[in-house]
């Protein structure tokens, strides 16, 4: 995970010479900085980070900052060259996960970020956005966070309206109340379509990786990232996820094991 400040640190690029894959926030990485990374670390690839369930709109509980309400965001410029401004320009707020109590206010499962559940319209829009905006910055592909088997909502899965302190919610843009099963079915139904459209958008040679623990094997992914704390001591589960992903992938396999919550 490459952050903007690493490029100006004294140990850049010497301490990163053996790395081959970097994941960055496109908010802070222009095409010039992407090119710099590849020049400074020859042979490396740079992927743009994107969240499959949350979007930084400026509406209601959503602050517009790509890291939501995380304290680290206070130290960083907010969308310095308008990457997310371009995303927001065409993102229809009816695609968001909203309260269905008459107000249709957006819901923020991750504090400060508007939640959404993939549907055909939003999947088509996001694929086009990544084709026209993200890949134009020279990225080698996209890292799709939260591409889990079931719709995930922080801070405490499994998903349920009690986590968001609402009793009625709308996930499909029609303004009428949906059930938890509606959310799960919509997510599971349109997630493979989204990945297919993303592959069409970024091309066959780009790298497309899905996170996280329960990322299902999908042919248009290069691979998955496995968060080691999810596996615990069950390495067979981790290996099964990687092996099944490789068996079904139609592209060059790229998989990552990593520890994201060392305190666990």
mmCIF file of C-alpha atoms in Angstrom:
data_model
loop_
_atom_site.group_PDB
_atom_site.id
_atom_site.type_symbol
_atom_site.label_atom_id
_atom_site.label_comp_id
_atom_site.label_asym_id
_atom_site.label_seq_id
_atom_site.Cartn_x
_atom_site.Cartn_y
_atom_site.Cartn_z
ATOM 1 C CA UNK A 1 0.000 0.000 0.000
ATOM 2 C CA UNK A 2 1.848 3.043 -1.300
ATOM 3 C CA UNK A 3 0.996 6.425 0.184
ATOM 4 C CA UNK A 4 1.856 9.820 -1.230
ATOM 5 C CA UNK A 5 4.316 10.715 1.535
ATOM 6 C CA UNK A 6 6.448 7.600 0.915
ATOM 7 C CA UNK A 7 7.729 9.092 -2.354
ATOM 8 C CA UNK A 8 9.467 11.921 -0.502
ATOM 9 C CA UNK A 9 10.848 9.778 2.341
ATOM 10 C CA UNK A 10 14.631 9.266 2.595
ATOM 11 C CA UNK A 11 14.333 5.514 2.004
ATOM 12 C CA UNK A 12 12.475 5.880 -1.315
ATOM 13 C CA UNK A 13 13.067 4.031 -3.564
ATOM 14 C CA UNK A 14 15.894 1.977 -2.045
ATOM 15 C CA UNK A 15 13.747 0.241 0.567
ATOM 16 C CA UNK A 16 11.153 -0.709 -2.052
ATOM 17 C CA UNK A 17 13.424 -2.160 -4.713
ATOM 18 C CA UNK A 18 12.142 -5.714 -4.162
ATOM 19 C CA UNK A 19 8.450 -4.797 -4.390
ATOM 20 C CA UNK A 20 6.600 -5.604 -7.585
ATOM 21 C CA UNK A 21 3.028 -4.459 -6.864
ATOM 22 C CA UNK A 22 1.857 -1.178 -5.346
ATOM 23 C CA UNK A 23 -1.718 -0.198 -4.489
ATOM 24 C CA UNK A 24 -2.375 3.533 -4.263
ATOM 25 C CA UNK A 25 -5.228 5.957 -3.773
ATOM 26 C CA UNK A 26 -5.873 7.622 -7.142
ATOM 27 C CA UNK A 27 -6.814 10.774 -5.238
ATOM 28 C CA UNK A 28 -3.147 11.567 -4.707
ATOM 29 C CA UNK A 29 -1.495 9.877 -7.680
ATOM 30 C CA UNK A 30 -1.464 11.763 -10.961
ATOM 31 C CA UNK A 31 -0.146 10.166 -14.132
ATOM 32 C CA UNK A 32 3.244 11.767 -13.418
ATOM 33 C CA UNK A 33 3.478 10.117 -9.993
ATOM 34 C CA UNK A 34 2.392 6.740 -11.364
ATOM 35 C CA UNK A 35 5.145 7.021 -13.971
ATOM 36 C CA UNK A 36 7.640 8.016 -11.249
ATOM 37 C CA UNK A 37 6.893 4.886 -9.230
ATOM 38 C CA UNK A 38 7.479 2.635 -12.225
ATOM 39 C CA UNK A 39 10.656 4.504 -13.125
ATOM 40 C CA UNK A 40 12.062 4.416 -9.580
ATOM 41 C CA UNK A 41 11.162 0.739 -9.045
ATOM 42 C CA UNK A 42 11.745 -0.903 -12.441
ATOM 43 C CA UNK A 43 9.327 -3.670 -13.316
ATOM 44 C CA UNK A 44 6.759 -2.665 -10.716
ATOM 45 C CA UNK A 45 3.009 -2.333 -11.309
ATOM 46 C CA UNK A 46 0.756 0.322 -9.797
ATOM 47 C CA UNK A 47 -2.926 -0.365 -9.120
ATOM 48 C CA UNK A 48 -5.636 2.170 -8.272
ATOM 49 C CA UNK A 49 -7.635 1.486 -5.111
ATOM 50 C CA UNK A 50 -11.432 1.507 -5.378
ATOM 51 C CA UNK A 51 -14.127 0.579 -2.863
ATOM 52 C CA UNK A 52 -16.905 -1.694 -4.153
ATOM 53 C CA UNK A 53 -19.428 -0.783 -1.427
ATOM 54 C CA UNK A 54 -18.700 2.839 -0.442
ATOM 55 C CA UNK A 55 -18.290 6.045 -2.411
ATOM 56 C CA UNK A 56 -17.048 9.502 -1.244
ATOM 57 C CA UNK A 57 -20.004 11.652 -2.232
ATOM 58 C CA UNK A 58 -20.644 14.986 -0.529
ATOM 59 C CA UNK A 59 -24.153 14.384 0.749
ATOM 60 C CA UNK A 60 -25.728 13.758 4.126
ATOM 61 C CA UNK A 61 -23.470 11.586 6.298
ATOM 62 C CA UNK A 62 -20.893 11.278 3.485
ATOM 63 C CA UNK A 63 -18.071 13.813 3.759
ATOM 64 C CA UNK A 64 -16.596 13.538 0.273
ATOM 65 C CA UNK A 65 -13.234 12.406 1.653
ATOM 66 C CA UNK A 66 -12.028 9.062 0.253
ATOM 67 C CA UNK A 67 -11.108 7.853 3.745
ATOM 68 C CA UNK A 68 -14.372 8.923 5.294
ATOM 69 C CA UNK A 69 -14.042 10.070 8.889
ATOM 70 C CA UNK A 70 -10.741 8.301 9.596
ATOM 71 C CA UNK A 71 -8.423 10.644 11.547
ATOM 72 C CA UNK A 72 -5.598 10.179 9.019
ATOM 73 C CA UNK A 73 -7.718 12.035 6.443
ATOM 74 C CA UNK A 74 -7.218 15.267 8.368
ATOM 75 C CA UNK A 75 -3.538 15.269 7.394
ATOM 76 C CA UNK A 76 -4.172 14.847 3.680
ATOM 77 C CA UNK A 77 -5.527 17.191 1.016
ATOM 78 C CA UNK A 78 -9.084 16.334 0.003
ATOM 79 C CA UNK A 79 -9.222 15.393 -3.684
ATOM 80 C CA UNK A 80 -6.420 17.759 -4.791
ATOM 81 C CA UNK A 81 -6.857 17.353 -8.545
ATOM 82 C CA UNK A 82 -10.522 16.434 -8.787
ATOM 83 C CA UNK A 83 -10.484 12.663 -9.256
ATOM 84 C CA UNK A 84 -13.495 12.088 -7.003
ATOM 85 C CA UNK A 85 -15.130 15.280 -8.243
ATOM 86 C CA UNK A 86 -15.308 13.581 -11.643
ATOM 87 C CA UNK A 87 -16.740 10.452 -10.038
ATOM 88 C CA UNK A 88 -19.387 12.417 -8.170
ATOM 89 C CA UNK A 89 -20.400 14.328 -11.290
ATOM 90 C CA UNK A 90 -22.222 11.325 -12.743
ATOM 91 C CA UNK A 91 -22.970 9.121 -9.741
ATOM 92 C CA UNK A 92 -26.747 9.052 -9.303
ATOM 93 C CA UNK A 93 -27.688 9.351 -5.631
ATOM 94 C CA UNK A 94 -30.597 6.941 -6.199
ATOM 95 C CA UNK A 95 -27.962 4.202 -6.494
ATOM 96 C CA UNK A 96 -26.984 4.699 -2.863
ATOM 97 C CA UNK A 97 -28.094 2.666 0.105
ATOM 98 C CA UNK A 98 -30.691 5.036 1.573
ATOM 99 C CA UNK A 99 -33.151 5.252 4.410
ATOM 100 C CA UNK A 100 -36.680 4.522 3.211
ATOM 101 C CA UNK A 101 -38.491 6.554 5.841
ATOM 102 C CA UNK A 102 -39.629 9.261 3.420
ATOM 103 C CA UNK A 103 -36.399 11.263 3.555
ATOM 104 C CA UNK A 104 -34.252 8.913 1.435
ATOM 105 C CA UNK A 105 -31.108 10.047 3.218
ATOM 106 C CA UNK A 106 -27.886 8.195 2.274
ATOM 107 C CA UNK A 107 -26.586 5.661 4.778
ATOM 108 C CA UNK A 108 -22.912 5.449 5.720
ATOM 109 C CA UNK A 109 -21.999 1.887 6.831
ATOM 110 C CA UNK A 110 -18.377 3.067 6.932
ATOM 111 C CA UNK A 111 -18.470 6.415 8.749
ATOM 112 C CA UNK A 112 -18.166 9.301 6.307
ATOM 113 C CA UNK A 113 -18.644 7.229 3.141
ATOM 114 C CA UNK A 114 -21.956 6.704 1.348
ATOM 115 C CA UNK A 115 -22.843 3.026 0.975
ATOM 116 C CA UNK A 116 -24.154 1.559 -2.261
ATOM 117 C CA UNK A 117 -25.214 -1.889 -3.432
ATOM 118 C CA UNK A 118 -24.221 -2.706 -6.992
ATOM 119 C CA UNK A 119 -26.913 -2.715 -9.656
ATOM 120 C CA UNK A 120 -26.640 -2.650 -13.440
ATOM 121 C CA UNK A 121 -26.762 1.133 -13.781
ATOM 122 C CA UNK A 122 -24.091 1.829 -11.180
ATOM 123 C CA UNK A 123 -21.865 -0.989 -12.446
ATOM 124 C CA UNK A 124 -22.016 0.407 -15.985
ATOM 125 C CA UNK A 125 -21.227 3.910 -14.783
ATOM 126 C CA UNK A 126 -18.300 2.850 -12.602
ATOM 127 C CA UNK A 127 -16.755 0.738 -15.369
ATOM 128 C CA UNK A 128 -16.945 3.688 -17.767
ATOM 129 C CA UNK A 129 -15.451 5.995 -15.122
ATOM 130 C CA UNK A 130 -12.471 3.706 -14.591
ATOM 131 C CA UNK A 131 -11.961 3.368 -18.342
ATOM 132 C CA UNK A 132 -12.061 7.104 -19.015
ATOM 133 C CA UNK A 133 -10.564 8.554 -15.819
ATOM 134 C CA UNK A 134 -8.637 6.005 -13.742
ATOM 135 C CA UNK A 135 -6.814 4.197 -16.517
ATOM 136 C CA UNK A 136 -6.042 7.521 -18.222
ATOM 137 C CA UNK A 137 -3.655 8.166 -15.323
ATOM 138 C CA UNK A 138 -1.477 5.304 -16.438
ATOM 139 C CA UNK A 139 -2.403 2.777 -13.788
ATOM 140 C CA UNK A 140 -1.680 -0.886 -14.494
ATOM 141 C CA UNK A 141 -5.053 -1.940 -13.156
ATOM 142 C CA UNK A 142 -7.551 -1.622 -10.320
ATOM 143 C CA UNK A 143 -7.763 -3.091 -6.835
ATOM 144 C CA UNK A 144 -11.418 -3.644 -5.889
ATOM 145 C CA UNK A 145 -11.762 -3.550 -2.137
ATOM 146 C CA UNK A 146 -14.694 -5.198 -0.337
ATOM 147 C CA UNK A 147 -15.475 -7.541 -3.223
ATOM 148 C CA UNK A 148 -16.682 -10.086 -0.698
ATOM 149 C CA UNK A 149 -19.130 -12.962 -1.137
ATOM 150 C CA UNK A 150 -21.809 -11.153 0.858
ATOM 151 C CA UNK A 151 -22.583 -7.474 1.207
ATOM 152 C CA UNK A 152 -20.422 -6.164 4.035
ATOM 153 C CA UNK A 153 -21.249 -3.297 6.335
ATOM 154 C CA UNK A 154 -18.957 -1.902 9.026
ATOM 155 C CA UNK A 155 -18.461 -1.921 11.881
ATOM 156 C CA UNK A 156 -19.933 -5.303 12.764
ATOM 157 C CA UNK A 157 -21.000 -7.756 10.087
ATOM 158 C CA UNK A 158 -23.218 -9.596 9.300
ATOM 159 C CA UNK A 159 -25.245 -6.916 7.584
ATOM 160 C CA UNK A 160 -28.360 -5.717 9.357
ATOM 161 C CA UNK A 161 -30.310 -2.468 9.633
ATOM 162 C CA UNK A 162 -29.574 -2.385 13.361
ATOM 163 C CA UNK A 163 -25.935 -1.602 12.552
ATOM 164 C CA UNK A 164 -27.047 1.635 10.883
ATOM 165 C CA UNK A 165 -29.749 2.513 13.409
ATOM 166 C CA UNK A 166 -32.477 2.475 10.742
ATOM 167 C CA UNK A 167 -35.543 0.306 10.407
ATOM 168 C CA UNK A 168 -36.338 0.949 6.731
ATOM 169 C CA UNK A 169 -33.885 1.213 3.872
ATOM 170 C CA UNK A 170 -33.793 1.283 0.071
ATOM 171 C CA UNK A 171 -31.028 -0.444 -1.905
ATOM 172 C CA UNK A 172 -32.337 -0.367 -5.489
ATOM 173 C CA UNK A 173 -33.333 3.236 -6.076
ATOM 174 C CA UNK A 174 -37.101 2.865 -6.151
ATOM 175 C CA UNK A 175 -37.683 4.544 -2.792
ATOM 176 C CA UNK A 176 -39.519 1.563 -1.353
ATOM 177 C CA UNK A 177 -38.449 -0.512 1.617
ATOM 178 C CA UNK A 178 -36.099 -3.445 0.989
ATOM 179 C CA UNK A 179 -35.171 -6.395 3.178
ATOM 180 C CA UNK A 180 -31.736 -7.637 4.156
ATOM 181 C CA UNK A 181 -32.303 -10.505 1.733
ATOM 182 C CA UNK A 182 -32.991 -7.979 -1.030
ATOM 183 C CA UNK A 183 -29.616 -6.380 -0.330
ATOM 184 C CA UNK A 184 -27.806 -9.705 -0.348
ATOM 185 C CA UNK A 185 -29.505 -10.892 -3.527
ATOM 186 C CA UNK A 186 -28.834 -7.647 -5.367
ATOM 187 C CA UNK A 187 -25.162 -7.706 -4.358
ATOM 188 C CA UNK A 188 -24.593 -11.337 -5.260
ATOM 189 C CA UNK A 189 -26.459 -10.955 -8.540
ATOM 190 C CA UNK A 190 -24.671 -7.868 -9.883
ATOM 191 C CA UNK A 191 -21.170 -8.354 -8.473
ATOM 192 C CA UNK A 192 -20.056 -10.754 -11.271
ATOM 193 C CA UNK A 193 -21.529 -8.357 -13.845
ATOM 194 C CA UNK A 194 -19.543 -5.480 -12.347
ATOM 195 C CA UNK A 195 -16.301 -7.456 -12.529
ATOM 196 C CA UNK A 196 -17.062 -8.408 -16.147
ATOM 197 C CA UNK A 197 -17.713 -4.775 -17.074
ATOM 198 C CA UNK A 198 -14.552 -3.688 -15.264
ATOM 199 C CA UNK A 199 -12.494 -6.166 -17.261
ATOM 200 C CA UNK A 200 -13.986 -4.872 -20.497
ATOM 201 C CA UNK A 201 -13.193 -1.317 -19.389
ATOM 202 C CA UNK A 202 -9.549 -1.760 -18.365
ATOM 203 C CA UNK A 203 -8.578 -4.346 -20.965
ATOM 204 C CA UNK A 204 -7.336 -7.946 -20.960
ATOM 205 C CA UNK A 205 -3.759 -7.141 -19.968
ATOM 206 C CA UNK A 206 -4.513 -4.915 -16.980
ATOM 207 C CA UNK A 207 -4.471 -6.349 -13.446
ATOM 208 C CA UNK A 208 -7.791 -6.666 -11.623
ATOM 209 C CA UNK A 209 -7.654 -7.941 -8.041
ATOM 210 C CA UNK A 210 -10.529 -8.481 -5.603
ATOM 211 C CA UNK A 211 -10.330 -8.177 -1.833
ATOM 212 C CA UNK A 212 -10.947 -9.585 0.697
ATOM 213 C CA UNK A 213 -11.317 -12.676 2.814
ATOM 214 C CA UNK A 214 -14.344 -14.072 1.044
ATOM 215 C CA UNK A 215 -13.715 -12.887 -2.508
ATOM 216 C CA UNK A 216 -15.310 -15.525 -4.685
ATOM 217 C CA UNK A 217 -13.438 -16.917 -7.646
ATOM 218 C CA UNK A 218 -14.447 -14.896 -10.703
ATOM 219 C CA UNK A 219 -13.000 -15.547 -14.189
ATOM 220 C CA UNK A 220 -12.328 -11.885 -14.985
ATOM 221 C CA UNK A 221 -10.171 -11.315 -11.890
ATOM 222 C CA UNK A 222 -6.442 -11.930 -12.021
ATOM 223 C CA UNK A 223 -6.694 -13.050 -8.434
ATOM 224 C CA UNK A 224 -7.660 -12.221 -4.876
ATOM 225 C CA UNK A 225 -6.009 -10.836 -1.783
ATOM 226 C CA UNK A 226 -6.327 -12.897 1.363
ATOM 227 C CA UNK A 227 -6.284 -11.077 4.680
ATOM 228 C CA UNK A 228 -4.401 -13.423 6.954
ATOM 229 C CA UNK A 229 -6.376 -12.633 10.107
ATOM 230 C CA UNK A 230 -9.464 -13.990 8.364
ATOM 231 C CA UNK A 231 -7.751 -17.358 7.944
ATOM 232 C CA UNK A 232 -6.528 -17.556 11.518
ATOM 233 C CA UNK A 233 -4.801 -20.896 11.776
ATOM 234 C CA UNK A 234 -6.826 -22.473 8.962
ATOM 235 C CA UNK A 235 -4.314 -22.237 6.133
ATOM 236 C CA UNK A 236 -6.357 -24.730 4.129
ATOM 237 C CA UNK A 237 -9.096 -22.097 3.763
ATOM 238 C CA UNK A 238 -6.596 -19.511 2.547
ATOM 239 C CA UNK A 239 -5.043 -21.879 0.046
ATOM 240 C CA UNK A 240 -8.441 -23.013 -1.207
ATOM 241 C CA UNK A 241 -9.380 -19.401 -1.976
ATOM 242 C CA UNK A 242 -6.168 -18.849 -3.940
ATOM 243 C CA UNK A 243 -6.230 -22.182 -5.739
ATOM 244 C CA UNK A 244 -9.864 -21.850 -6.781
ATOM 245 C CA UNK A 245 -9.237 -18.312 -8.011
ATOM 246 C CA UNK A 246 -6.332 -19.499 -10.129
ATOM 247 C CA UNK A 247 -8.304 -22.424 -11.470
ATOM 248 C CA UNK A 248 -11.101 -20.247 -12.781
ATOM 249 C CA UNK A 249 -9.206 -17.099 -13.835
ATOM 250 C CA UNK A 250 -8.971 -16.358 -17.537
ATOM 251 C CA UNK A 251 -6.008 -14.026 -16.911
ATOM 252 C CA UNK A 252 -2.456 -14.144 -15.609
ATOM 253 C CA UNK A 253 -2.742 -15.048 -11.905
ATOM 254 C CA UNK A 254 -1.786 -12.392 -9.382
ATOM 255 C CA UNK A 255 -2.587 -13.166 -5.733
ATOM 256 C CA UNK A 256 -1.567 -11.547 -2.464
ATOM 257 C CA UNK A 257 -1.435 -12.768 1.121
ATOM 258 C CA UNK A 258 -1.170 -9.954 3.625
ATOM 259 C CA UNK A 259 -1.713 -9.030 7.243
ATOM 260 C CA UNK A 260 -3.985 -5.988 7.547
ATOM 261 C CA UNK A 261 -4.768 -6.057 11.273
ATOM 262 C CA UNK A 262 -1.563 -6.984 13.043
ATOM 263 C CA UNK A 263 -3.158 -6.480 16.480
ATOM 264 C CA UNK A 264 -5.337 -9.532 15.815
#
